[in-house]
XYZ file of C-alpha atoms in Angstrom:
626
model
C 3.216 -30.085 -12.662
C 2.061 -29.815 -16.342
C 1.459 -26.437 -17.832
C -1.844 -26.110 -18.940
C -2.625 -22.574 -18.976
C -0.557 -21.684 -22.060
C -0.845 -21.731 -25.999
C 3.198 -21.740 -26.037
C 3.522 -18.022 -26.324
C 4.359 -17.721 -22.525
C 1.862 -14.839 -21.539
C 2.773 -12.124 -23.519
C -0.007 -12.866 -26.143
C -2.725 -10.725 -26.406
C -5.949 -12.882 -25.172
C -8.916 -13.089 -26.634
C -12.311 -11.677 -25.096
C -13.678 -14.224 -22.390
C -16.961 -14.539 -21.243
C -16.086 -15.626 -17.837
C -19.280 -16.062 -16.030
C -20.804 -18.746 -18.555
C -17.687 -20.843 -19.004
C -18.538 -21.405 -15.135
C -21.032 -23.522 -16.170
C -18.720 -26.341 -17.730
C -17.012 -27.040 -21.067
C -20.437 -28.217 -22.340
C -22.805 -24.940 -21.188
C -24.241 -23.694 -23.719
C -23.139 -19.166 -24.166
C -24.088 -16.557 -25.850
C -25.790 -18.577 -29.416
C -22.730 -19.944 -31.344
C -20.108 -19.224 -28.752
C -17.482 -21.136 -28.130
C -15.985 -22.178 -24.103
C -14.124 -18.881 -22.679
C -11.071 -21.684 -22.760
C -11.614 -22.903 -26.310
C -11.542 -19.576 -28.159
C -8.134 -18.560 -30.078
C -5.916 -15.710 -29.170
C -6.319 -12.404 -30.550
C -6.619 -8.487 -29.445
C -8.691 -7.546 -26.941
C -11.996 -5.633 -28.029
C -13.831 -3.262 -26.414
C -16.636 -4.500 -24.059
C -19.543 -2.550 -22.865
C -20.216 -3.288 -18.968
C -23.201 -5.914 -19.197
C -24.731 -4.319 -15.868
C -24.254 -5.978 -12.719
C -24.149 -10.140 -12.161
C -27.346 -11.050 -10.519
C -26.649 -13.071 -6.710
C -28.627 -15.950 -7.984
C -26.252 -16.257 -11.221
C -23.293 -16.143 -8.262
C -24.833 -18.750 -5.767
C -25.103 -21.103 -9.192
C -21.544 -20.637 -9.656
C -20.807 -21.615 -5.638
C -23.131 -23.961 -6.459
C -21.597 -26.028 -8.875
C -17.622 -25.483 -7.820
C -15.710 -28.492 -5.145
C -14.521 -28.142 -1.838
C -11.337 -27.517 -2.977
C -11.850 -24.756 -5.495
C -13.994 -23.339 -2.558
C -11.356 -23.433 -0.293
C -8.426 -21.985 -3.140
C -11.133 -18.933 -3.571
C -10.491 -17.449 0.237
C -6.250 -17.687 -0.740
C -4.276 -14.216 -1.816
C -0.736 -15.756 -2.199
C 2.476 -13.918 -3.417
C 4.344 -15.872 -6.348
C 8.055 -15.115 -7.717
C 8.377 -13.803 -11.540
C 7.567 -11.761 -14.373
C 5.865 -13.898 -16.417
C 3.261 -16.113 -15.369
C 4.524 -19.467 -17.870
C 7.838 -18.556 -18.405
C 9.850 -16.357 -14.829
C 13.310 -16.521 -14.808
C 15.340 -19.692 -13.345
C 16.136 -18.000 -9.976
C 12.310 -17.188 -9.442
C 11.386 -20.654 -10.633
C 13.725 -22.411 -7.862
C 12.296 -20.156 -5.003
C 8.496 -20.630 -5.849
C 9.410 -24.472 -5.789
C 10.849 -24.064 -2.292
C 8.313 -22.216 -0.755
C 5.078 -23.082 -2.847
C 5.643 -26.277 -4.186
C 4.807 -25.019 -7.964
C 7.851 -23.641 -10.520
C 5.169 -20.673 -11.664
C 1.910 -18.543 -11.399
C 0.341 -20.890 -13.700
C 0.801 -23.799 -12.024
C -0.118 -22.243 -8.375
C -3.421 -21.507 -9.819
C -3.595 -24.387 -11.528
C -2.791 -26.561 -8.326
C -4.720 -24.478 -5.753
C -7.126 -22.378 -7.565
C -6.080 -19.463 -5.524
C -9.095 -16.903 -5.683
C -5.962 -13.853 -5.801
C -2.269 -13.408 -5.999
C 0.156 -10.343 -4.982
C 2.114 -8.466 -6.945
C 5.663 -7.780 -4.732
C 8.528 -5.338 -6.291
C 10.627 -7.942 -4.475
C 9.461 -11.024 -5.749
C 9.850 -9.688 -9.161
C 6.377 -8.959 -10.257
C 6.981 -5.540 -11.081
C 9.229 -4.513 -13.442
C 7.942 -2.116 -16.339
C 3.998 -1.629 -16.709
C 3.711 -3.799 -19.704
C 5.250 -6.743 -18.416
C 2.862 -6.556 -15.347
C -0.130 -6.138 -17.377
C 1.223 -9.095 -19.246
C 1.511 -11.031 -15.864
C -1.635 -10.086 -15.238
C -3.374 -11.161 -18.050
C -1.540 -14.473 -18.093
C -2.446 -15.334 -14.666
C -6.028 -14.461 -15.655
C -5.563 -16.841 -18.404
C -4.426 -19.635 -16.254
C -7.155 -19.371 -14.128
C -10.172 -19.477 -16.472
C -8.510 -22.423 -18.547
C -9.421 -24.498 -14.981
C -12.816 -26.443 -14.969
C -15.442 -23.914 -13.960
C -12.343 -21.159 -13.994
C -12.735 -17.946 -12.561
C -11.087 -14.817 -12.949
C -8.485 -13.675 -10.211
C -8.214 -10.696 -7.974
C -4.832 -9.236 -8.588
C -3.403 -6.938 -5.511
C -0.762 -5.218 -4.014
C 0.336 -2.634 -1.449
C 0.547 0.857 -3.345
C 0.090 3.047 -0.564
C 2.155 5.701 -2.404
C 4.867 7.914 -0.390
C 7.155 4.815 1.673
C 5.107 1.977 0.170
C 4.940 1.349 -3.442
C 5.558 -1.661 -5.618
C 5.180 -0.478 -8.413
C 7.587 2.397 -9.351
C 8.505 4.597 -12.390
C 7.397 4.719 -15.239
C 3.678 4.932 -13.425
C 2.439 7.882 -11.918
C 4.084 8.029 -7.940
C 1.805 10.226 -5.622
C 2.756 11.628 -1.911
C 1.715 9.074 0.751
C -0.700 9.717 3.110
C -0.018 11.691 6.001
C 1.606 14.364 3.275
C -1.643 14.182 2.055
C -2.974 14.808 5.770
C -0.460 17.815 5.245
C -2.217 18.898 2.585
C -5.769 18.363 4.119
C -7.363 18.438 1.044
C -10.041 15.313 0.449
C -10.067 16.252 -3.273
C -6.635 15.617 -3.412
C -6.708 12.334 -1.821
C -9.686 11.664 -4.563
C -7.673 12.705 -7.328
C -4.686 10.453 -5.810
C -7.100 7.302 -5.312
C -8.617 7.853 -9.282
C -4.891 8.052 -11.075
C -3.590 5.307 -8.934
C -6.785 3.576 -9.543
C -6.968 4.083 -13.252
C -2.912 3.033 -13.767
C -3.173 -0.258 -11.406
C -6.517 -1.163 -13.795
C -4.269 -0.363 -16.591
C -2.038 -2.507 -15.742
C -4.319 -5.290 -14.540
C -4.277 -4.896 -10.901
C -8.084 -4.890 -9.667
C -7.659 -4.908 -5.923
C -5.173 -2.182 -3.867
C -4.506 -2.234 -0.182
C -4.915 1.200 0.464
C -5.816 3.353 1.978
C -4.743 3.135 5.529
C -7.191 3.966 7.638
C -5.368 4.037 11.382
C -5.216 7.205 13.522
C -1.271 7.855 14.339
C -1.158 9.156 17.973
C 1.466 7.655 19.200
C 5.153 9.411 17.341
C 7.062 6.050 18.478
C 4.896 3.583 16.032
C 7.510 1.733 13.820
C 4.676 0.496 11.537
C 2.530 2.998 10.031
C 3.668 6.587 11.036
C 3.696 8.289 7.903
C 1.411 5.898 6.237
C -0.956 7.826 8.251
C -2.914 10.725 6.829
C -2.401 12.039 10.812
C -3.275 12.442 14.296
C -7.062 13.544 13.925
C -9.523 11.184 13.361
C -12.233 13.287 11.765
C -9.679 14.178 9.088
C -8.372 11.141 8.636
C -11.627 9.880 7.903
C -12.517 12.158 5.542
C -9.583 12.154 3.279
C -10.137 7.875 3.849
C -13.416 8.209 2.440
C -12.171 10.466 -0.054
C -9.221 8.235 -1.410
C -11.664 5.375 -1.482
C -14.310 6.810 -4.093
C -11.106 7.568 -6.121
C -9.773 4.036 -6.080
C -13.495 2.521 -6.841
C -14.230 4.986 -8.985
C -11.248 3.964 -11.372
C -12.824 -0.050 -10.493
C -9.896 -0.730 -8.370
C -11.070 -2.316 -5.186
C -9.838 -0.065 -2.433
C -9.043 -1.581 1.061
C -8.841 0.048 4.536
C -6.774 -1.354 6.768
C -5.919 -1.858 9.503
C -9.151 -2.857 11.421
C -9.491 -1.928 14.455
C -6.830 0.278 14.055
C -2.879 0.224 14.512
C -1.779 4.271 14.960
C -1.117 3.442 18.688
C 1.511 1.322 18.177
C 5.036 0.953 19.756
C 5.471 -2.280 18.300
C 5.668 -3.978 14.644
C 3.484 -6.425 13.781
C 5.552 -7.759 11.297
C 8.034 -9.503 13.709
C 6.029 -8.599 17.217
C 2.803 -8.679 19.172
C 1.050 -5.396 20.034
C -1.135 -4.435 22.425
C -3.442 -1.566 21.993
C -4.688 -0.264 25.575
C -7.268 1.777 24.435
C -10.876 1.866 26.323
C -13.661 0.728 23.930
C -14.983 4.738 24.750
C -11.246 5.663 22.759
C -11.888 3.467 20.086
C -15.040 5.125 19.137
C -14.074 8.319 18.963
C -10.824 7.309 17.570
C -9.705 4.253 16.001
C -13.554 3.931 14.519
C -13.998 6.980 12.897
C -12.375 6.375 9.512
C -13.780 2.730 9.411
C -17.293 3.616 9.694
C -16.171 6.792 7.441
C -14.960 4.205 4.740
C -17.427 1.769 5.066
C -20.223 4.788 4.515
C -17.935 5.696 1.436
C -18.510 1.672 0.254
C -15.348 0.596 0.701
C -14.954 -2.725 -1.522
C -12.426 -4.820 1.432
C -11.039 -4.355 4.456
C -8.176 -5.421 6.352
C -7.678 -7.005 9.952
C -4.721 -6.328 12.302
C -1.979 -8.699 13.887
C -2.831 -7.160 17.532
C -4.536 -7.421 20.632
C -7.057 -4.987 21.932
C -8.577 -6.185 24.813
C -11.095 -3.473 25.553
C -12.845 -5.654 22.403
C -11.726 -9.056 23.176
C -10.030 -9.514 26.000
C -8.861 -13.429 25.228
C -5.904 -12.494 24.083
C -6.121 -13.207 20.640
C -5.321 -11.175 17.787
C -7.944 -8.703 16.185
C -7.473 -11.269 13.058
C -8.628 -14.226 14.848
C -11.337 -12.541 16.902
C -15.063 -13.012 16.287
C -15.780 -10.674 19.002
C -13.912 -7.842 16.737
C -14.503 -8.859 12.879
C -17.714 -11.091 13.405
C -19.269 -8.485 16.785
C -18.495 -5.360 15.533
C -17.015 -4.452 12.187
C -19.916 -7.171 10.932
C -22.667 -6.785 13.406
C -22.370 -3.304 15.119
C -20.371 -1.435 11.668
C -22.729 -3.178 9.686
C -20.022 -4.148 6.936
C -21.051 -6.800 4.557
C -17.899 -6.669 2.329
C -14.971 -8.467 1.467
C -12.643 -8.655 4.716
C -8.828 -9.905 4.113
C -6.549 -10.835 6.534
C -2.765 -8.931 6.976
C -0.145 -11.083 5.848
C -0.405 -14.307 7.606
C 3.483 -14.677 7.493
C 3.524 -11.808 10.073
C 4.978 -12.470 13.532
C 2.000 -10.854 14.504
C -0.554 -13.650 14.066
C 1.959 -16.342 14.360
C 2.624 -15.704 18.221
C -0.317 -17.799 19.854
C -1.254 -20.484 17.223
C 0.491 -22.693 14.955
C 0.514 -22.102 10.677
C -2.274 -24.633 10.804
C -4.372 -23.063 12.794
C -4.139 -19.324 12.044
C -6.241 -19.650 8.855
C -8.867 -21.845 10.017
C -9.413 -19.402 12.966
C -9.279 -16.599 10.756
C -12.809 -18.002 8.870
C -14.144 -18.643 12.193
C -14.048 -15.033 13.085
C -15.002 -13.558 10.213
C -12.483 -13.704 7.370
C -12.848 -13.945 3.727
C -9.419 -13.685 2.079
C -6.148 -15.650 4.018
C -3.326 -13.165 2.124
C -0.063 -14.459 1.692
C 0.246 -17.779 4.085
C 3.866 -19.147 4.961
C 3.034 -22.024 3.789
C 0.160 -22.317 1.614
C -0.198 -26.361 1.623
C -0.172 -25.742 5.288
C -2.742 -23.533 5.147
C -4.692 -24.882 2.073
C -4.928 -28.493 3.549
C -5.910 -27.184 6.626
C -8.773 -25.146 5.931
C -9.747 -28.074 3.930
C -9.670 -30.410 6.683
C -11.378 -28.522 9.207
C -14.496 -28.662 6.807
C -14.092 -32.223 6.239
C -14.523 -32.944 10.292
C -17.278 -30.827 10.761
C -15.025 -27.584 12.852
C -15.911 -25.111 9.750
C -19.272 -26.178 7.724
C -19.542 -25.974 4.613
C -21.656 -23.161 4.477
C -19.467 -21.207 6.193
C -16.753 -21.482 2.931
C -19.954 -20.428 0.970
C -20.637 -17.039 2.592
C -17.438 -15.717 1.799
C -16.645 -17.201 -1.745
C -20.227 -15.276 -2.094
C -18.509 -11.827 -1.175
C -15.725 -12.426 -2.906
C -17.345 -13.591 -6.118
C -19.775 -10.300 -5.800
C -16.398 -8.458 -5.461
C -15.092 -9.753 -8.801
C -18.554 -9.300 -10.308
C -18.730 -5.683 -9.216
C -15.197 -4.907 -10.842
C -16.369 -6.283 -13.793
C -13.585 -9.230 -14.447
C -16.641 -11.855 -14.945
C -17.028 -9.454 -18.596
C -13.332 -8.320 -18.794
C -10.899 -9.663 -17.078
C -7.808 -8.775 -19.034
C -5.377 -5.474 -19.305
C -5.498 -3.955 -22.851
C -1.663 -3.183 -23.754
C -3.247 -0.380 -25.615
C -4.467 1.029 -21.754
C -1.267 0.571 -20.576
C 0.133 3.504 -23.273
C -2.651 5.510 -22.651
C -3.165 5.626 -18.718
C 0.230 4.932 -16.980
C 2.857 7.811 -16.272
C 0.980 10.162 -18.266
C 1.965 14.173 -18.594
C -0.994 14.967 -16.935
C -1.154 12.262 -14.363
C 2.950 13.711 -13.365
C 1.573 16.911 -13.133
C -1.159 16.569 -10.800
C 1.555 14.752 -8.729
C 3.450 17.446 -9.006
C 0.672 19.619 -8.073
C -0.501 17.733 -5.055
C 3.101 17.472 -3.803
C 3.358 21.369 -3.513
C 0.327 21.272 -1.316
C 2.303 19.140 1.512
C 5.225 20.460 1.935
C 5.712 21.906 5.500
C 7.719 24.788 6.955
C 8.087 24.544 10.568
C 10.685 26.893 11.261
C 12.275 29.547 9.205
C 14.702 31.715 11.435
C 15.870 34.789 10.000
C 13.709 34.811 6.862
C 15.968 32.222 6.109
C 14.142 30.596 3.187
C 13.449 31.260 0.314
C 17.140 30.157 -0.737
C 18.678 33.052 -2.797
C 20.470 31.845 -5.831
C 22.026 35.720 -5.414
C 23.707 35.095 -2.089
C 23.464 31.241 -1.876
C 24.099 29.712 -4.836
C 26.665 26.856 -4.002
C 24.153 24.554 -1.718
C 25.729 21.372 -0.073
C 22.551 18.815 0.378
C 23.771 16.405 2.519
C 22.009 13.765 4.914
C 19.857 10.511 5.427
C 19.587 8.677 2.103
C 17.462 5.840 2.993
C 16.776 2.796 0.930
C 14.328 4.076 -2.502
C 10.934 3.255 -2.746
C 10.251 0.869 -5.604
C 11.209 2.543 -8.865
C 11.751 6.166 -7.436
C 15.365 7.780 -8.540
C 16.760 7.933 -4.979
C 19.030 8.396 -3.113
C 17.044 11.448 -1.987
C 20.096 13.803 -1.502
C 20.797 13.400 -4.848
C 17.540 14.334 -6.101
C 16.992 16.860 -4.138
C 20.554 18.534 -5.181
C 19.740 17.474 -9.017
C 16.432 19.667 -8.603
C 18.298 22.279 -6.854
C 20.710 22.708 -9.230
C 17.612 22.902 -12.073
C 16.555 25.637 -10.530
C 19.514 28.046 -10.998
C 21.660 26.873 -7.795
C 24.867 24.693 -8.026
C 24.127 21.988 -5.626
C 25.982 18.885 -4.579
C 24.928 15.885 -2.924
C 26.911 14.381 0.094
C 25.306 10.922 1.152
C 26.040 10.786 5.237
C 23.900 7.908 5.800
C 21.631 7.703 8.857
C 24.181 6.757 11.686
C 27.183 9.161 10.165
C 30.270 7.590 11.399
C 32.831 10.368 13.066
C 35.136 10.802 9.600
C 31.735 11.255 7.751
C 30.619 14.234 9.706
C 33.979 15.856 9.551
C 33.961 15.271 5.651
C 30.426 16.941 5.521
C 31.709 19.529 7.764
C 34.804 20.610 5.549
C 32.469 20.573 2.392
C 29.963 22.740 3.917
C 33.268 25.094 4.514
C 33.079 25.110 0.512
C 29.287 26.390 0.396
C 26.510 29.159 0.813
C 24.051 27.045 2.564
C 23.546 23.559 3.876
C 20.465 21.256 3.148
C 20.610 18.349 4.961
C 18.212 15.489 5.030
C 17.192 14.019 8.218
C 15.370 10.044 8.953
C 13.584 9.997 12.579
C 16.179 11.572 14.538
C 16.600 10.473 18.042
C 17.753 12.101 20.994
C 21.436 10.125 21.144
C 21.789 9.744 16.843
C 24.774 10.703 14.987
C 22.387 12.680 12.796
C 21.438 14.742 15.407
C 25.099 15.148 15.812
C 25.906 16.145 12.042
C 23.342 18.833 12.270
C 24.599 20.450 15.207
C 28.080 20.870 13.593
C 27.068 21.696 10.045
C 25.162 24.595 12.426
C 28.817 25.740 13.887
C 30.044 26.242 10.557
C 28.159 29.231 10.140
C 26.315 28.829 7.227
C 22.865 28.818 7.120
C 21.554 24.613 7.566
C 17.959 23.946 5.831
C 17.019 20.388 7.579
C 14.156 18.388 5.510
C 12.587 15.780 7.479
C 12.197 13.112 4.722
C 10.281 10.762 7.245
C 8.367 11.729 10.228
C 8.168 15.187 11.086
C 9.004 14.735 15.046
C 12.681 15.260 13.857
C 12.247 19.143 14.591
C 11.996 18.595 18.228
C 15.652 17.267 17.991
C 16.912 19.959 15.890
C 16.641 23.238 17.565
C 19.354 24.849 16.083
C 18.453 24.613 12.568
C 17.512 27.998 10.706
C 14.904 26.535 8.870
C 12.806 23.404 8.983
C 10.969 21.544 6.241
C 8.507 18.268 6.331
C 7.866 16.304 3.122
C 6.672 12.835 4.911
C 8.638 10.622 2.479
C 11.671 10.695 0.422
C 10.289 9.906 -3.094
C 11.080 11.938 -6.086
C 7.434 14.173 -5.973
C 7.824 14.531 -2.237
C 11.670 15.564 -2.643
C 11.437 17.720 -5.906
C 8.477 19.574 -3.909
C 10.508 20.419 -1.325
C 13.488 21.938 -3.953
C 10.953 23.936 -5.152
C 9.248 25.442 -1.817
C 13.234 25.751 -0.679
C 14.031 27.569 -3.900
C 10.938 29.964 -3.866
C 9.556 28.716 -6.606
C 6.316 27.853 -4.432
C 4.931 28.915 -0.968
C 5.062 26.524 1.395
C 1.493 25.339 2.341
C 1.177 22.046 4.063
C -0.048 22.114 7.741
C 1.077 19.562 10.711
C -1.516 16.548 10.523
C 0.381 14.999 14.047
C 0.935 17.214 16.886
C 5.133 17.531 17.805
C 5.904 16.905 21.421
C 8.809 18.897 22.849
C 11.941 16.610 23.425
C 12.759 17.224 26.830
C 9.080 17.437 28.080
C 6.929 14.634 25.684
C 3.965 15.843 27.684
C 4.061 19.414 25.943
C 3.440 19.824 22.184
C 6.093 21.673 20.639
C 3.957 21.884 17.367
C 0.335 21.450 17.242
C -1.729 19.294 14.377
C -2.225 22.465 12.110
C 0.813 24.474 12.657
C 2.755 25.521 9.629
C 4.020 28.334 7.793
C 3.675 30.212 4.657
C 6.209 32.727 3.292
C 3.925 35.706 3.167
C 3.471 35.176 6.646
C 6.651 33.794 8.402
């Protein structure tokens, strides 16, 4: 397909000004007096734009108005794409868009199916330093409004913070959320939601699936866990709402997800089916809370999950394809009249009871507005197109949701600006004081469970030589990792001589006994732990780093249950997630450099008795008071 979205620069040219919402109109619609079409005007620096107030509905119905069927259709598509630059990715990037889009670039996916947004993926190679993504950003923007009628895109991805990020150093990484339920603080999840906010903007990213809005009762879910803020809904709502006026406030679009809520979970939708037995009287008080708390917080879009819950539908059918759950309640009895976007429709999930043809046309007929991230999006495109074209969708139907997500877009502002600046980029992302408050936040979660003996604060006097040793679980995007390392790099910054011993999280016999004989050589043992089990060879490294002696410091880097397993340990330390401000917190509050102050947001159940709590939501102690 012909490239016709580029002035040969690729798309790191600066563009030029647009005035989107007029160039709707056609090549020959008359602008502002003098003015040429948004697609006509030469490149040059952005200048700065004063908001023009909001887009009136009847200016948006006009534009419905006068776009196809197809472009209608494209609008209600998020779709991932492979490369760094929207003309020109690299060859390997190139070949694997043609093999499972059809298209060799962003350009040309636009161009071909009008797509009405795109995600950004660390994996897919969309992320690499914040200039190039505001430059991918700006030249998928371009390739979009040089269509007839073109419209500007919404760009999204997943930066939860704490275990999901895709967008990593430089920019400003922030503890995920149930560290933030540590910290219990709804400013704090504000402040996290407005620097996020104002660096994804930055960098041309309008839309962000966060925050996560499910209730995590269930210490077994494989699927959200820490990507919690906790166990109590009234919290969790609050700090929801919280992170949500952040987000908006920086005019990111912030998205709750997942509706009607996946914290009871013992199975991942990503490659299963669950099934959520709660009574409808449960869901109220539970699952529902933080919806209703985002949606009275305005919460731009929300998103569906791959699972059934038959106390509200009981056909069997995923929440995503339910009318009875997105079209009965969250519309009808929540009220909710924004944008709602599907999970990934490559999920296992939503593929279990339907075909790849069906799943998106479904997904309008219950409610949907955005289809993110199809298998196969000529599958998917062609379908939805079809089932207009016989008479199963009308229509109208395509028009009430190209409506919401056009009043999105106008509401963000990208019909008057749709570009990054470069010169935001400099002055927003990764900023001294955007590290700092990370820094700050961070020192609010970190939790001390356990601290036998007065055992921390470390002493640098009579442990100085610390072996850190442990779990060192794959980095999240653009963190320093492995998190042994960084936590014995910040150790040894703050007056100790620390050294990092990666065991992995199944240690293999010879690995213990190599982290045994080294703790032989030390003061004190740190050792990082990653959701111990009952039977797990970390649960068996602990135990004999314990018979050496020497005083063992466990830091659950994950979920915090792994103190149930660990009796023996003379102190205990939760950071949620193994990220750098998450792990350099915890050197800190294990140096005495800071108090710990973070309090359980999930209850602990004792191992040999799940029915007990070991550790109630709350629980957690301070040095002053230890």
């Amino acid at each position: 397909m012909p490239d016709t979205s580029t002035d040969g620069k690729g798309n790191t040219a600066r563009p030029s000004r647009r005035t989107v919402l007029a160039a709707t109109a056609g090549a020959g619609a008359a602008l502002a007096a003098g003015a040429l079409p948004a697609h006509a005007r030469p490149a040059g620096p952005i200048s700065p734009v004063s908001p023009a107030g909001p887009i009136r509905d009847a200016r948006l119905r006009a534009i419905v108005a006068r776009m196809t069927l197809e472009e209608k259709v494209g609008q209600l598509f998020v779709m991932r794409v492979y490369g760094h630059s929207a003309t020109a990715p690299d060859q390997a990037d190139i070949d694997a868009n043609l093999k499972e889009i059809g298209v060799r670039t962003a350009a040309e996916l636009v161009a071909r199916y009008r797509v009405g947004g795109i995600i950004y993926f660390a994996w897919a190679h969309n992320t690499r330093t914040p200039h190039q993504i505001a430059d991918l950003s700006n030249g998928i923007q371009r390739a979009s409004l040089a269509q007839p009628r073109g419209l500007p895109v919404l760009i999204t991805t997943d930066q939860e913070h704490g275990i999901v990020c895709r967008v990593g150093r430089p920019a400003t990484l922030l503890p995920g959320a149930m560290a933030i339920g540590a910290g219990g603080s709804p400013a704090d999840a504000r402040t996290l939601g407005r620097i996020s906010g104002a660096e994804l903007r930055a960098m041309g990213v309008n839309q962000d699936y966060s925050p996560d809005a499910d209730v995590n009762v269930n210490p077994a879910n494989p699927v959200i866990g820490v990507r919690s803020f906790g166990a109590d809904p009234d919290t969790v709502a609050a700090l929801v709402a919280a992170e949500v006026t952040g987000y908006q406030a920086s005019r990111v679009a912030a998205t709750a997800k997942h509706f009607p809520g996946h914290g009871d979970t013992a199975v991942d939708s990503h490659t299963g089916f669950p099934v959520i037995t709660h009574s409808r009287a449960l869901w109220e008080k539970l699952d529902a809370v933080p919806f209703r708390a985002a949606i009275r917080a305005g919460v731009d879009s929300i998103m569906t999950a791959h699972l059934q819950f038959p106390a509200l539908d009981d056909s069997g059918d995923p929440a995503t394809l339910s009318r009875p759950v997105l079209t009965g309640i969250l519309r009808g009895e929540l009220g909710y009249d924004g944008v709602v976007v599907t999970d990934s429709l490559g999920m296992q999930g939503v593929r279990t009871k339907y075909g790849d043809d069906r799943v998106p046309v479904l997904a309008l007929k219950a409610g949907v507005d955005q289809l993110l991230n199809p298998p196969d999006l000529d599958l998917a495109w062609n379908s939805v197109l079809t089932a207009v074209r016989t008479g199963e969708l009308s229509e109208e139907r395509l028009d009430t949701s190209v409506l919401r997500i056009l009043r999105l877009k106008a509401k963000l502002g990208l019909f008057d600006r749709p570009y990054a600046d470069p010169a935001d980029v400099d002055r927003t992302v990764g900023t001294r004081a955007h590290l700092a408050a990370a820094d700050r936040i961070a020192e609010r979660t970190t939790t001390l469970l356990v601290n036998a003996r007065h055992t921390l604060p470390l002493s640098r006097r009579t442990h100085r030589r610390i072996l850190v040793a442990g779990a060192d679980p794959a980095s999240p995007s653009g963190t320093d990792g492995p998190p042994t390392r960084v936590l014995a790099a910040a150790l040894t910054g703050l007056g100790f001589t620390a050294t990092d011993l990666s065991t992995g999280t199944a240690p293999s016999a010879a690995t213990i006994d190599r982290a045994v004989a080294a703790a032989g050589e030390a003061d004190a043992v740190v050792v990082c732990t990653y959701n111990v089990t009952a039977g797990s060879a970390q649960k068996t490294l602990v135990e004999r780093l314990v018979a050496t002696g020497r005083p063992v410091v466990a830091l659950a880097v994950r979920n915090p249950y792994d103190v149930a397993h660990l009796p023996t340990v003379s102190a205990f330390l939760a950071s949620y997630s193994w990220t750098d401000v998450e792990v350099r917190a915890a050197a800190r509050v294990i140096a005495g450099r800071v108090d710990p102050r973070g309090r359980l947001p999930v209850p602990v159940q004792r191992a040999d008795d799940p029915a007990r709590v070991l550790y109630p939501i709350g629980y957690g102690l301070t040095y002053r008071h230890a």
